[in-house]
Structures are given as structure tokens and as C-alpha cells.
Tab-separated table of C-alpha atoms and ligand atoms in Angstrom:
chain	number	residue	atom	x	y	z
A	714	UNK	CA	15.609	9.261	15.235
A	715	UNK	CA	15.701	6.319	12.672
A	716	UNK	CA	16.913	7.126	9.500
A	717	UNK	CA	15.400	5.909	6.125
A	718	UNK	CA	17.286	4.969	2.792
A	719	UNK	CA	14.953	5.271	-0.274
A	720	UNK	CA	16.054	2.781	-2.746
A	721	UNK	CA	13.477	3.641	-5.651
A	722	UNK	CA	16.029	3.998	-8.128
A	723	UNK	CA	17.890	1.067	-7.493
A	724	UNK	CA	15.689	-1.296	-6.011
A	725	UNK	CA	12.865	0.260	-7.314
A	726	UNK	CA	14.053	0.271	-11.053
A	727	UNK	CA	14.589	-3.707	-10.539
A	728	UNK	CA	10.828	-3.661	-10.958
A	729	UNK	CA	10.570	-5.845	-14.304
A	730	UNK	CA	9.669	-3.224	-17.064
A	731	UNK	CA	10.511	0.282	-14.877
A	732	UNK	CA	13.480	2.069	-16.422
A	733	UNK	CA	13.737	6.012	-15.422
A	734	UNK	CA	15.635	8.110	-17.529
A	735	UNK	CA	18.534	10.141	-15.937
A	736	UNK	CA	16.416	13.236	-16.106
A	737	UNK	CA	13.568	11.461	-14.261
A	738	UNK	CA	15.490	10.023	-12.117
A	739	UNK	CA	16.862	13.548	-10.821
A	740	UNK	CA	13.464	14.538	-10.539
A	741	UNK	CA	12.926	11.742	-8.359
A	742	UNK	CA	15.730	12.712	-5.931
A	743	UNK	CA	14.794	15.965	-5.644
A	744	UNK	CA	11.609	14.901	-4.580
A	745	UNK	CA	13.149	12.308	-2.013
A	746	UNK	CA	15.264	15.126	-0.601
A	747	UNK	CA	12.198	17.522	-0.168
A	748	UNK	CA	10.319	14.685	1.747
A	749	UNK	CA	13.480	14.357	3.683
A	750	UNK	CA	14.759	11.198	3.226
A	751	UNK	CA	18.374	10.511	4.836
A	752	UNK	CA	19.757	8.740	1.803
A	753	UNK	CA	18.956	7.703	-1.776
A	754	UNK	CA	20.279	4.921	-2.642
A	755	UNK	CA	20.762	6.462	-6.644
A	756	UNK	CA	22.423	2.731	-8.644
A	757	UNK	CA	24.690	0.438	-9.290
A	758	UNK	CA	26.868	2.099	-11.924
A	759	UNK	CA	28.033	-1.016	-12.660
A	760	UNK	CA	24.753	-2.071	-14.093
A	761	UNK	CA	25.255	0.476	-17.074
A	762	UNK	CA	27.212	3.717	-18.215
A	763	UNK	CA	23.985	5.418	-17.832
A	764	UNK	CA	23.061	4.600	-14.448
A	765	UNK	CA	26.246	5.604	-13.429
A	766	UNK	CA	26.026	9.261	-15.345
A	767	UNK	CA	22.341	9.228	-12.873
A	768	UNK	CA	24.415	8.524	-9.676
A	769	UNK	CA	26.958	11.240	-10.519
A	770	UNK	CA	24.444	14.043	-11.770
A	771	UNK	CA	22.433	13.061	-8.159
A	772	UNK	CA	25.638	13.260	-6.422
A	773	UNK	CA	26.529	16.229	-7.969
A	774	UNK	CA	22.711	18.414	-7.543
A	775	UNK	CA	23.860	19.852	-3.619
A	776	UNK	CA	20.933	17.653	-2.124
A	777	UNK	CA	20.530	17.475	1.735
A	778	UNK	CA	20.420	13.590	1.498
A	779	UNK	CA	23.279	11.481	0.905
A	780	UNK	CA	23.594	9.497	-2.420
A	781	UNK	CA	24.737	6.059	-2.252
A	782	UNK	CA	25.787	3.271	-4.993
A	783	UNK	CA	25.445	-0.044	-4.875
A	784	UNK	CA	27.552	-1.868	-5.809
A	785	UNK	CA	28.836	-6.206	-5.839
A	786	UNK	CA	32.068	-7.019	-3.638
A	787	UNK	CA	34.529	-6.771	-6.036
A	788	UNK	CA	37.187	-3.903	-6.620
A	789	UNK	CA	36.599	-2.663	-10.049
A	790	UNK	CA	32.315	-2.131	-9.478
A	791	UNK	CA	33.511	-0.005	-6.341
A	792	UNK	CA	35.691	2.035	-8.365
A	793	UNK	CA	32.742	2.554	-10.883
A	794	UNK	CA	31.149	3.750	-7.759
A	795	UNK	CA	33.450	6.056	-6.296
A	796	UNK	CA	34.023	7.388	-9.777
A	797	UNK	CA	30.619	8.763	-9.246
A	798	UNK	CA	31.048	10.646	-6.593
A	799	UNK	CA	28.986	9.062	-4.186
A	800	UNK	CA	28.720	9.623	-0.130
A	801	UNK	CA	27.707	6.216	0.378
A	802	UNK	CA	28.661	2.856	-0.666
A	803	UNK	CA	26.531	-0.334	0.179
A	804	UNK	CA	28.486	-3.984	-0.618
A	805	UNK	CA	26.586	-7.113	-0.677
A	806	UNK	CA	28.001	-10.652	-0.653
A	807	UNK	CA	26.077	-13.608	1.005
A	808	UNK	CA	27.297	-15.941	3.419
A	809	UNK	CA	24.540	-18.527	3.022
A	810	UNK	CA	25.751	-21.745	3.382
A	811	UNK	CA	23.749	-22.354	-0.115
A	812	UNK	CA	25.413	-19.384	-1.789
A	813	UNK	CA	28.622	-19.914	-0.963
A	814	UNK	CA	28.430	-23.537	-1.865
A	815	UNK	CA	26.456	-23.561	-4.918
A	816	UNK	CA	26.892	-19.742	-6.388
A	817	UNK	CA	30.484	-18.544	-4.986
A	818	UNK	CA	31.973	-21.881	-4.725
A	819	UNK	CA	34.069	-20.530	-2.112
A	820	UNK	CA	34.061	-21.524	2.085
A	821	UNK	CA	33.502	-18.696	4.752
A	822	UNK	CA	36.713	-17.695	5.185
A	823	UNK	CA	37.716	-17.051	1.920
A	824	UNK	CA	34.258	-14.760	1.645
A	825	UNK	CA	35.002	-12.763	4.429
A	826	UNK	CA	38.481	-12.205	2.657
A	827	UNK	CA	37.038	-10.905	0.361
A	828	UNK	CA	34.654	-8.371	2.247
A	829	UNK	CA	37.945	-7.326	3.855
A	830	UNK	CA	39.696	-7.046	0.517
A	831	UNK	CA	36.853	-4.950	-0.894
A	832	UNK	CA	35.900	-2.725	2.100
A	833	UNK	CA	39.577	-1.756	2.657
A	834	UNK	CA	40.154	-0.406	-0.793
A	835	UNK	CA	36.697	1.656	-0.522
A	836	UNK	CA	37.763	3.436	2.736
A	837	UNK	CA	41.001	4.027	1.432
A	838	UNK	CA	40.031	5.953	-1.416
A	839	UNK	CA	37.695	7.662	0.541
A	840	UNK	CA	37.781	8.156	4.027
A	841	UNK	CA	34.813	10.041	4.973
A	842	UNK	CA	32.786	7.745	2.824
A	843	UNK	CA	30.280	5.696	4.475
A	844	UNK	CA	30.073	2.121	3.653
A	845	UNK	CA	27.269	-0.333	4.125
A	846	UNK	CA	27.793	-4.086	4.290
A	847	UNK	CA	25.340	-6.441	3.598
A	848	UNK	CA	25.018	-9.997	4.202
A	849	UNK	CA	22.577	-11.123	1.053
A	850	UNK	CA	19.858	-13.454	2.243
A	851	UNK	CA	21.258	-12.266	6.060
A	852	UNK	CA	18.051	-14.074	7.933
A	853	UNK	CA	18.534	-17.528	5.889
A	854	UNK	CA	22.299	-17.371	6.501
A	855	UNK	CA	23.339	-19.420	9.582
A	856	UNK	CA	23.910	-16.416	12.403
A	857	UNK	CA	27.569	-17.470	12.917
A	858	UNK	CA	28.179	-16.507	9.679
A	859	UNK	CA	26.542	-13.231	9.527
A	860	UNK	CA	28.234	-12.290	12.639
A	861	UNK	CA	32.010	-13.319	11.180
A	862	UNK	CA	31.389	-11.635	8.145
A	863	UNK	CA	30.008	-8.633	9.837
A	864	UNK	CA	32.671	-8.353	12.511
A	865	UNK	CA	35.122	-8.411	10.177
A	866	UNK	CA	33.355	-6.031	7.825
A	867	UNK	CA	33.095	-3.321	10.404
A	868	UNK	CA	36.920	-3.534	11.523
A	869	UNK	CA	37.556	-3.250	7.853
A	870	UNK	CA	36.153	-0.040	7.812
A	871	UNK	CA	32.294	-0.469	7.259
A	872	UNK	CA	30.045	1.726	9.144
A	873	UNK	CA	26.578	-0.056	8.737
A	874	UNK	CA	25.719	-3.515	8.662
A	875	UNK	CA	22.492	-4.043	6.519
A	876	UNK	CA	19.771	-7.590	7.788
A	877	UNK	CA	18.438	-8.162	4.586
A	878	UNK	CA	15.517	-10.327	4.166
A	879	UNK	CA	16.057	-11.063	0.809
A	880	UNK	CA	13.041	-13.578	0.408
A	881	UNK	CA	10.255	-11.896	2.811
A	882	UNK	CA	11.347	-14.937	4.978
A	883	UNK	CA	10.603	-13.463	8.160
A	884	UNK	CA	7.613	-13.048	10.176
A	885	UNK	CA	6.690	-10.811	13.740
A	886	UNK	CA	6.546	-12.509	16.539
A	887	UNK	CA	8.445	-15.607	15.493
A	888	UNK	CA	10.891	-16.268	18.245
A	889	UNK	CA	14.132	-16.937	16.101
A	890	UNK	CA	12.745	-15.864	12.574
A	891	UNK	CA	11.582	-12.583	12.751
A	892	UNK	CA	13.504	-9.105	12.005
A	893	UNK	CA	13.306	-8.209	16.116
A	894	UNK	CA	15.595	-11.181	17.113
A	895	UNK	CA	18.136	-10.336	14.282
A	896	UNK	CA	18.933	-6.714	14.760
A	897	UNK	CA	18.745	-7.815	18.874
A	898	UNK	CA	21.172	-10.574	18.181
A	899	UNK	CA	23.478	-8.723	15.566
A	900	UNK	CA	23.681	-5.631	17.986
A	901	UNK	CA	24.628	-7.763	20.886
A	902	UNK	CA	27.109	-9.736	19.539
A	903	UNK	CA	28.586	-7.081	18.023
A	904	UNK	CA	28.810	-5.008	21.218
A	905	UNK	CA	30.568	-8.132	23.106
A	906	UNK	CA	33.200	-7.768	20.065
A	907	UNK	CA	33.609	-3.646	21.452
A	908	UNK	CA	31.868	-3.036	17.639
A	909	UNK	CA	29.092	-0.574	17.440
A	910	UNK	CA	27.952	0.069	13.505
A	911	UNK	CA	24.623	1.173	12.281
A	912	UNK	CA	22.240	-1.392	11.622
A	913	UNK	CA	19.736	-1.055	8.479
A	914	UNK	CA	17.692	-3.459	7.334
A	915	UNK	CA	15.917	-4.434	4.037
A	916	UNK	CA	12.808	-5.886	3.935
A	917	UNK	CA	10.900	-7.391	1.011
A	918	UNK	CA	7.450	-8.154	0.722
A	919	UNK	CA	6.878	-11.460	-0.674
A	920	UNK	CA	4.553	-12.726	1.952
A	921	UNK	CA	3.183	-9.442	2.392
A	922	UNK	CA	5.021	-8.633	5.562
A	923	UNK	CA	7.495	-6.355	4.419
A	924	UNK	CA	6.022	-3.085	6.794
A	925	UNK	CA	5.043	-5.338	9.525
A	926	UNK	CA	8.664	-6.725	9.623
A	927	UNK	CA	10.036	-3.233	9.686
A	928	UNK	CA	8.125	-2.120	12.481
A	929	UNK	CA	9.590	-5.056	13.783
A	930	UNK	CA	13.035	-4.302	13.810
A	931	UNK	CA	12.219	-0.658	14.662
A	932	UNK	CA	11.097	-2.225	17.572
A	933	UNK	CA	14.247	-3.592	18.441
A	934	UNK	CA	16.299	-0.324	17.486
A	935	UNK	CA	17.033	-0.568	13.483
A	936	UNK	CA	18.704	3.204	13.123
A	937	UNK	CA	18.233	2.270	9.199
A	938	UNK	CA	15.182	1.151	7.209
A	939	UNK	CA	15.068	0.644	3.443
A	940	UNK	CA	11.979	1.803	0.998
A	941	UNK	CA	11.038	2.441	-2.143
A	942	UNK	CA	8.045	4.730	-3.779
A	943	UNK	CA	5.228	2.349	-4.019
A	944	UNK	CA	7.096	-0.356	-2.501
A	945	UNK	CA	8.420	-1.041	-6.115
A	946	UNK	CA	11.346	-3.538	-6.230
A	947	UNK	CA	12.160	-7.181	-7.452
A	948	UNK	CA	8.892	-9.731	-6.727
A	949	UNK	CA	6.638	-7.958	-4.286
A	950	UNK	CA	8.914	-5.101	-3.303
A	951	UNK	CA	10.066	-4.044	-0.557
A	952	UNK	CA	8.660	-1.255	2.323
A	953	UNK	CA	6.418	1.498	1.002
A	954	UNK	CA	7.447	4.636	1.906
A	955	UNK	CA	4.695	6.732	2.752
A	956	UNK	CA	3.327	3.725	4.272
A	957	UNK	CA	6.411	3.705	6.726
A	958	UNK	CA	6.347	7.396	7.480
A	959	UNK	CA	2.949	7.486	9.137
A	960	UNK	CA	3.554	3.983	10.634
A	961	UNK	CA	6.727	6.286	12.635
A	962	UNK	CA	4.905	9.084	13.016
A	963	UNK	CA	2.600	6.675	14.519
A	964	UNK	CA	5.118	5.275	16.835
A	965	UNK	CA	6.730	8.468	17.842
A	966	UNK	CA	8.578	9.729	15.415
A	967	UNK	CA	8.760	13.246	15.310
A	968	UNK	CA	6.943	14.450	11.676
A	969	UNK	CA	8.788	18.144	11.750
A	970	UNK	CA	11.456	16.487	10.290
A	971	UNK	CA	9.585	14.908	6.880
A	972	UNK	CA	7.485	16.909	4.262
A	973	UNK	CA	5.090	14.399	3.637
A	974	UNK	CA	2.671	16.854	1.466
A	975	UNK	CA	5.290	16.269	-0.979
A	976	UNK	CA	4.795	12.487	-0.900
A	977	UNK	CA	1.082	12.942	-3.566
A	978	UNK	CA	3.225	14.342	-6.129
A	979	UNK	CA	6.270	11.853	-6.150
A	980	UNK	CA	3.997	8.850	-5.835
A	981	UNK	CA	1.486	10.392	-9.350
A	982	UNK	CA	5.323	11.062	-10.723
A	983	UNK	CA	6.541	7.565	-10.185
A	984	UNK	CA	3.560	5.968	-10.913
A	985	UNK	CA	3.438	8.116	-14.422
A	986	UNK	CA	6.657	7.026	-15.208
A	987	UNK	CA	7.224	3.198	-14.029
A	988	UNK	CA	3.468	2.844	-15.953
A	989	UNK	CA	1.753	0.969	-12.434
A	990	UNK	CA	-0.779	2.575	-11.534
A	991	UNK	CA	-1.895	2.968	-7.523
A	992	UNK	CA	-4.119	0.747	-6.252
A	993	UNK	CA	-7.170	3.195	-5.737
A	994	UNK	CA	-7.353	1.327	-1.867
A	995	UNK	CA	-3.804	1.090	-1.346
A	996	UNK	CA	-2.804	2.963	2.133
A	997	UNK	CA	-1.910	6.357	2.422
A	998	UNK	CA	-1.678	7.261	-1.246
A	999	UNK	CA	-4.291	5.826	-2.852
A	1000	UNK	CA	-7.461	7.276	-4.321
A	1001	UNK	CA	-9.811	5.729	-1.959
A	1002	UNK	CA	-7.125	5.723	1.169
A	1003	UNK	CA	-9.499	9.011	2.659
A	1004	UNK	CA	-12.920	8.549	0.935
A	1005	UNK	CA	-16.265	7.600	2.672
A	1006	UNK	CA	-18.802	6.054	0.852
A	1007	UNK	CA	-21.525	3.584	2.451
A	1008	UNK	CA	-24.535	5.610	3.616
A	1009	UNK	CA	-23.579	4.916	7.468
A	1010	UNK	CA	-19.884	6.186	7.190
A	1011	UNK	CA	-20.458	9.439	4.949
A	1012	UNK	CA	-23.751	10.322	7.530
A	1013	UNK	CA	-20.988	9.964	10.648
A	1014	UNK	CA	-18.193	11.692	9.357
A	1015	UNK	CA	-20.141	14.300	8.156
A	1016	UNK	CA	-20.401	14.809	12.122
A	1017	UNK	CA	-16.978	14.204	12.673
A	1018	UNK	CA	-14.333	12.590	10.408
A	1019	UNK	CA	-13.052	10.754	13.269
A	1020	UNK	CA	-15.553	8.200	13.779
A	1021	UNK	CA	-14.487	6.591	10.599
A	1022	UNK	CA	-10.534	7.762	10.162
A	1023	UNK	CA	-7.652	6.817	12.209
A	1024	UNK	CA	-5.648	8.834	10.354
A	1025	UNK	CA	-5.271	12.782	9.466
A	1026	UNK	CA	-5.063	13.258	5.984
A	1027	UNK	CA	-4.079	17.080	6.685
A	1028	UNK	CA	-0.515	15.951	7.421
A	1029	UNK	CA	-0.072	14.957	4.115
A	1030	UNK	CA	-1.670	17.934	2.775
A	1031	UNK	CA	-4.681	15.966	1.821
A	1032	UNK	CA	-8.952	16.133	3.130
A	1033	UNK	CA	-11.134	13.627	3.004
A	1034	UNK	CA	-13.655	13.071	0.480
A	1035	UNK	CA	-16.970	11.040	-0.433
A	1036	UNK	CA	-18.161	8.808	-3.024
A	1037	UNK	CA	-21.342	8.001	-4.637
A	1038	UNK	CA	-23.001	4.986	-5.856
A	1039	UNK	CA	-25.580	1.938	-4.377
A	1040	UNK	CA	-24.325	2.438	-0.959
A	1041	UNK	CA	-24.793	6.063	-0.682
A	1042	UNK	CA	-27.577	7.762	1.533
A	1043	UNK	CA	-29.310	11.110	1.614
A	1044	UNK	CA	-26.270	12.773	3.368
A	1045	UNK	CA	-23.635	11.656	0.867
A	1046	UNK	CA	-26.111	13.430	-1.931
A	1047	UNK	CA	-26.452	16.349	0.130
A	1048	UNK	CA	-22.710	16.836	1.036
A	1049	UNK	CA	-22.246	16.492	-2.646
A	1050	UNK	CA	-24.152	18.982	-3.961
A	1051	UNK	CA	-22.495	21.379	-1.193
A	1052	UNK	CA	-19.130	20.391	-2.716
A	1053	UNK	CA	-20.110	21.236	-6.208
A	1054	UNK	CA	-21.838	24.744	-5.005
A	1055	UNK	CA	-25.386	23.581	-5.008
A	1056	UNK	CA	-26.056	23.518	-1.573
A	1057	UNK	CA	-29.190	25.791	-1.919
A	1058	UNK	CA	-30.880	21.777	-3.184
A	1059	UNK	CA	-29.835	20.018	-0.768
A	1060	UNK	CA	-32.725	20.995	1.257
A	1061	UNK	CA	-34.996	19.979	-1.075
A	1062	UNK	CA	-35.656	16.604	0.190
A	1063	UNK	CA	-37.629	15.407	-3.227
A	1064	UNK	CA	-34.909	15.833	-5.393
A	1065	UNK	CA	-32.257	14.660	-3.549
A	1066	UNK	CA	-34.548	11.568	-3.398
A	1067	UNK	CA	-34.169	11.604	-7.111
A	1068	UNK	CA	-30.724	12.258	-7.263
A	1069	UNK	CA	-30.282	9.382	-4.950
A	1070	UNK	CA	-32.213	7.105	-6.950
A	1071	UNK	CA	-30.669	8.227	-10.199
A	1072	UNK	CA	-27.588	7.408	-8.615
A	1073	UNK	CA	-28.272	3.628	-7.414
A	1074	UNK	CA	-29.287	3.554	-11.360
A	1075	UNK	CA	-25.639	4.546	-12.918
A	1076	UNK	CA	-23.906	2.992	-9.865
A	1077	UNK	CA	-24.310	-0.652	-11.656
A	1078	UNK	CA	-22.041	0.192	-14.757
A	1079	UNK	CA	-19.983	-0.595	-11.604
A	1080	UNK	CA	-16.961	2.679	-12.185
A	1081	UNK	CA	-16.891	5.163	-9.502
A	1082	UNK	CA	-19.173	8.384	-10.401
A	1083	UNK	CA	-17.089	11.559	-10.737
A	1084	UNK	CA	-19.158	14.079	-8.605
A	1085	UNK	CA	-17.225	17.249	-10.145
A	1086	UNK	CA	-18.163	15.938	-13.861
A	1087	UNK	CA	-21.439	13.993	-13.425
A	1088	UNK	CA	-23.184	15.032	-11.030
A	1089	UNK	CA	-24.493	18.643	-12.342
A	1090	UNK	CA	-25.781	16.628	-15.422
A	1091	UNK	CA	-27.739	14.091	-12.668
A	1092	UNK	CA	-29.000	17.348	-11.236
A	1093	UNK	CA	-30.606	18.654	-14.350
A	1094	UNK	CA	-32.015	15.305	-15.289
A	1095	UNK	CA	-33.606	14.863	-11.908
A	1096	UNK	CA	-34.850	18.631	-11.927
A	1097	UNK	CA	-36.199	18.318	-15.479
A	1098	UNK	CA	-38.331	14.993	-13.926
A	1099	UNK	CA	-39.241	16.912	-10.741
A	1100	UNK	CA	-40.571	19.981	-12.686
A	1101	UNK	CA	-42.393	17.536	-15.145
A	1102	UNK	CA	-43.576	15.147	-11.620
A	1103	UNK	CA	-44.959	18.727	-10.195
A	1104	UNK	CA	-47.007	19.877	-13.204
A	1105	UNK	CA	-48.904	16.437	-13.633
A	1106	UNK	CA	-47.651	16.194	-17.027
A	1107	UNK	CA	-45.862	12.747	-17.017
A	1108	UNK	CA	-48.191	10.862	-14.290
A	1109	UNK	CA	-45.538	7.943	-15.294
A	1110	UNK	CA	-42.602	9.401	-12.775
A	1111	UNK	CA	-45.474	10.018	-9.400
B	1314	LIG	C1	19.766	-7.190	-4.723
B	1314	LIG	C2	19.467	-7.849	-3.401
B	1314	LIG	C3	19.165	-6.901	-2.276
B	1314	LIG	C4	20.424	-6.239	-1.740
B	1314	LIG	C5	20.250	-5.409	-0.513
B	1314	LIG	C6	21.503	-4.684	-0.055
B	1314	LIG	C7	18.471	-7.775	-1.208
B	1314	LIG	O1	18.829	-6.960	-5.475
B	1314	LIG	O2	20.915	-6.915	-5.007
B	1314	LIG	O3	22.504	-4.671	-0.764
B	1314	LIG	O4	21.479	-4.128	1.039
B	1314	LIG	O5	17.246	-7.761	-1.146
B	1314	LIG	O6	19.170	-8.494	-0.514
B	1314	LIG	O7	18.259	-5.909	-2.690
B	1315	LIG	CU1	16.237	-6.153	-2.137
């Protein structure tokens, strides 16, 4: 069973503008650890003193999942973590040839020093805590170096070794640049070394790619994958959440083991509070992700929602719906009007004519039409002109 890390309140809050208070981001965790997320990555308490009071009230609420700090490779920011009482520590420090050159100003051996330096002191302080190493910028680092540094990490002490595609630099199918061929290669060559940690990895979504890459490395046996609520994180983001779930469930993965009807209300929460709205077509959780609206598609689901859905909405506690405007047909008016408790006119062919046409009308102020709210008010109109149409007094409508 692959595990996933939800990093909404780290990576997440590295959204430009999103800041969540301590008491949302509790709120948040709680709702992680109903959906059943392995472990929420909470901060980097080195970041700010209230970040860190957020990573120790989350470490401190009982939850199921385990709460990890981030945190750079140096001693006193892993004390600020371990101060908070986390489960889970993840360390990053790149061994691009680039960073170390330009940024650290240091050579590879003096880097992986360091990792040693840093990763000792955590286990020592804590030896049932669970450290994650990360190699920033892992798939535009040359291999050799990834595999030094990670070798040496896990001996240290570390227990996963995060591929982090830093950039979105990666792409399926490409035969040395893609997310399969590094967890393959970083397994393997770690196995030859008698060195068997966890492998996560971190994908960000700058060319868009960020699920498909995933998927990728789930392929090739990732036991960790990174996400956020609404993919949020720096540039693009990084793997959706929800959008991952039913991607597993997809491929296999057992669903017992995730609430996902919980998944509406943290993605309206987080969306509330970060101020970005959801795209109404964006998959899973958006408005539109389960509604049928051109005249073909609402007149062949209403025979079976199949023909037009891949997907069952009921596992995320959800139905399908319709819309109405210019595309819609006789059997999107008529399925309305059952919805709204009016199903004794849907029968009557002539109005729902009218209704239709009224319809196509409003349908060019070009917003969607709120059937609860507008449509009785269509009704009346449309009865008022039938009536009128039937008694010969306004020859203008026949
Ligand atoms: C960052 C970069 C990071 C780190 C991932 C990790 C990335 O914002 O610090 O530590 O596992 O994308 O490489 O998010
Ligand atoms: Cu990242």
C-alpha cells in the first residue's frame, strides 16, 4: 500500500499570499487525518515562532497520521523541529552540481558531511523518529551524486530518501528523465549497497505533469507520494490530492482505507481560507467535475450515468447533476423540474418547450443558471405565457 504525505501546510502555505492561522491549520489536519492521510507534513518551525506553535499543537492533537517538520540541513532548524514534538523529520540539501557550486560554495564531499553531521544529531535525539532526506532538485542533480549523498544519508540514520522534482523537469515515458527511471535506479543502487529506505517522491507541476509523473513513479514502486489540497504549493504546485486518490483507487489501491467523502469539505475549507477559488472544471472537486449539460449527454445519462462518467461520484459522497443553458434539450428541462418537485410539468410537452426556449434566452448573459433559485421563477413566467397563448389573448406569443 503506498503511503501519501500531505504537505498543504508547508508546501501548500508557500503558495504566494496563503497564510493559515494556527487554528486553521489544526482544522486542516484534522481533516487530513479523517481522509486518512499517512503523514502531514505540518512546517518548518524555523520559518517562524508561529509555525512552529502549529507543528507542536498538530503534534500534540492524538491524530492517527504522523506530523512531520521540515526543516534545512543544519543543527539548530532541527532542534526547532524536534522541539516541536514531531514524528517525522524531512532534511533537504541539494547536490546539484549548480547548487553546490554557485549557492553552497562547497564540493560533494563536504555536502554529504554535512547530511551526515545533521542526520546523526536528529536520530540521536530521537531514535524512533523517522527522518526523510532529500536531495533538492534530485532529477537535475547528476545520479552519482544523489546516490553518494543518499547512501550516506541512510547509514546515517535516515529512513526515506525523497526524488524531488523540484522544477516539474520530468516527463513519462522519457527514458532517462522521467520519475520511473529514478525511483528504479535509486532503489537498485541502493539495494547493491545492502540499503533498503523508503522512497517518496515530490512532484511539482510546472509543466503540468505533476500527477502524470506520480503515477509514474508509482509505477515503478514509490512507497511515498507528496500532495497538497488543491495542488497548492510554490509556482504550479505540486500533486492534487483528491486527484491522486482516485488515480490509486484507479490503479488498485484499496479505497477502505481513505474517507474520501471528507475530501468536499477540506477542499471548500482550504479554498475559503487560502482565498483561490476551485476551478468549477477542475477534476474530482470541482463544480462541474460530475455535471451533464449538452442536450446529448443529459438525454444518455438520464438512461444511465455511465455512458458519460468514468467515474463514481458516490465514493466521494457526491451524485451527479445537470446544467441548463443553450445546449440543453427537452430532457435536461424535464429532469429539472423533477429535481425541483415539479415533475407533474414535465409532461406537458408545450411548456417545457417554453421553458426550454426561455432558457436559450437567459443562457447568453453567459453565468450558469441556478436551477434551485431560477428556475421556479422561469416556470411561472412560461406558465403565465402559456395560459395567456391558450386563451387567444396575446396572439403575439402563437
Ligand atoms: C522547498 C523545496 C521542496 C523540498 C522538498 C523536500 C522541493 O520548497 O523547500 O524537502 O522533500 O520541491 O524540492 O519543496
Ligand atoms: Cu516542493
Amino acid at each position: 500500500m503506498v503511503q501519501i504525505l500531505d504537505s498543504t501546510l508547508r508546501e501548500g502555505e508557500q503558495t504566494p499570499g496563503v497564510y493559515f492561522s494556527p487554528e486553521k491549520k489544526m482544522v486542516i489536519a484534522q481533516f487530513l487525518d479523517q481522509i486518512g492521510v499517512d503523514i502531514i507534513e505540518a512546517g518548518n518551525p524555523a520559518v517562524d515562532s508561529e509555525i512552529a506553535l502549529a507543528i507542536t499543537r498538530i503534534s500534540q492533537a492524538g491524530l492517527n497520521a504522523k506530523i512531520g517538520a521540515h526543516s534545512l540541513c543544519k543543527i539548530d532548524n532541527v532542534r526547532k523541529a524536534l522541539d516541536c514534538g514531531v514524528d517525522f523529520l524531512g532534511v533537504f540539501f541539494s547536490v546539484s552540481k549548480k547548487r553546490l557550486q554557485q549557492d553552497y560554495n562547497i564540493n560533494l564531499d563536504a555536502a554529504i558531511e554535512k547530511i551526515i553531521e545533521v542526520v546523526s544529531f536528529a536520530k540521536e535525539q530521537k531514535h524512533d523518529l523517522l527522518i526523510r532526506y532529500t536531495p533538492e532538485d534530485t532529477v537535475r542533480s547528476p545520479i552519482e551524486n544523489v546516490i553518494a549523498a543518499a547512501s550516506a544519508a541512510v547509514e546515517a540514520g535516515v529512513d526515506i530518501i525523497s526524488i524531488a522534482d523540484t522544477t516539474g523537469y520530468t516527463t513519462p515515458f522519457h527514458p532517462q528523465r522521467s520519475m520511473y527511471f529514478y525511483v528504479k535506479t535509486l532503489k537498485e543502487e541502493l539495494k547493491k549497497r545492502g540499503l533498503h529506505p523508503q522512497i517518496e517522491v515530490h512532484c511539482h507541476n510546472d509543466k503540468g505533469l505533476a500527477l502524470a509523473n506520480a503515477l509514474d513513479a508509482y509505477r515503478a514502486g514509490a512507497d511515498i507520494i507528496d500532495v497538497t489540497t488543491m495542488g497548492l504549493g510554490e509556482r504550479a504546485g505540486i500533486v492534487d490530492l483528491a486527484e491522486l486518490m482516485i488515480n490509486l483507487i484507479d490503479m488498485g489501491e484499496e479505497e477502505k482505507n481513505w474517507q474520501l467523502n471528507t475530501i468536499d469539505d477540506l477542499y471548500k475549507f482550504v479554498s475559503e481560507h487560502s482565498h483561490i477559488s476551485i476551478p468549477p472544471h477542475k477534476p474530482i472537486t470541482g463544480k462541474n467535475a460530475f455535471t451533464h449539460y449538452a442536450g446529448v449527454h443529459v438525454k444518455a445519462i438520464a438512461k444511465d450515468e455511465q455512458l458519460y462518467q468514468s467515474l463514481n461520484p458516490h465514493i466521494l459522497g457526491k451524485k451527479s447533476s445537470l446544467a441548463l443553458g443553450m445546449q440543453s434539450g427537452y430532457t435536461a428541462v424535464q429532469l429539472a423540474l423533477k429535481q425541483i418537485g415539479k415533475g407533474d410539468l414535465a409532461e406537458n410537452q408545450d411548456l417545457v418547450g417554453k421553458i426550454l426556449q426561455e432558457i436559450k434566452v437567459i443562457a447568453k448573459r453567459g453565468t450558469p443558471i441556478d436551477i434551485e433559485k431560477e428556475l421556479p421563477a422561469i416556470i411561472e413566467h412560461c406558465t403565465i405565457v402559456n395560459h395567456l397563448i391558450k386563451n387567444e389573448i396575446c396572439s403575439f406569443y402563437s
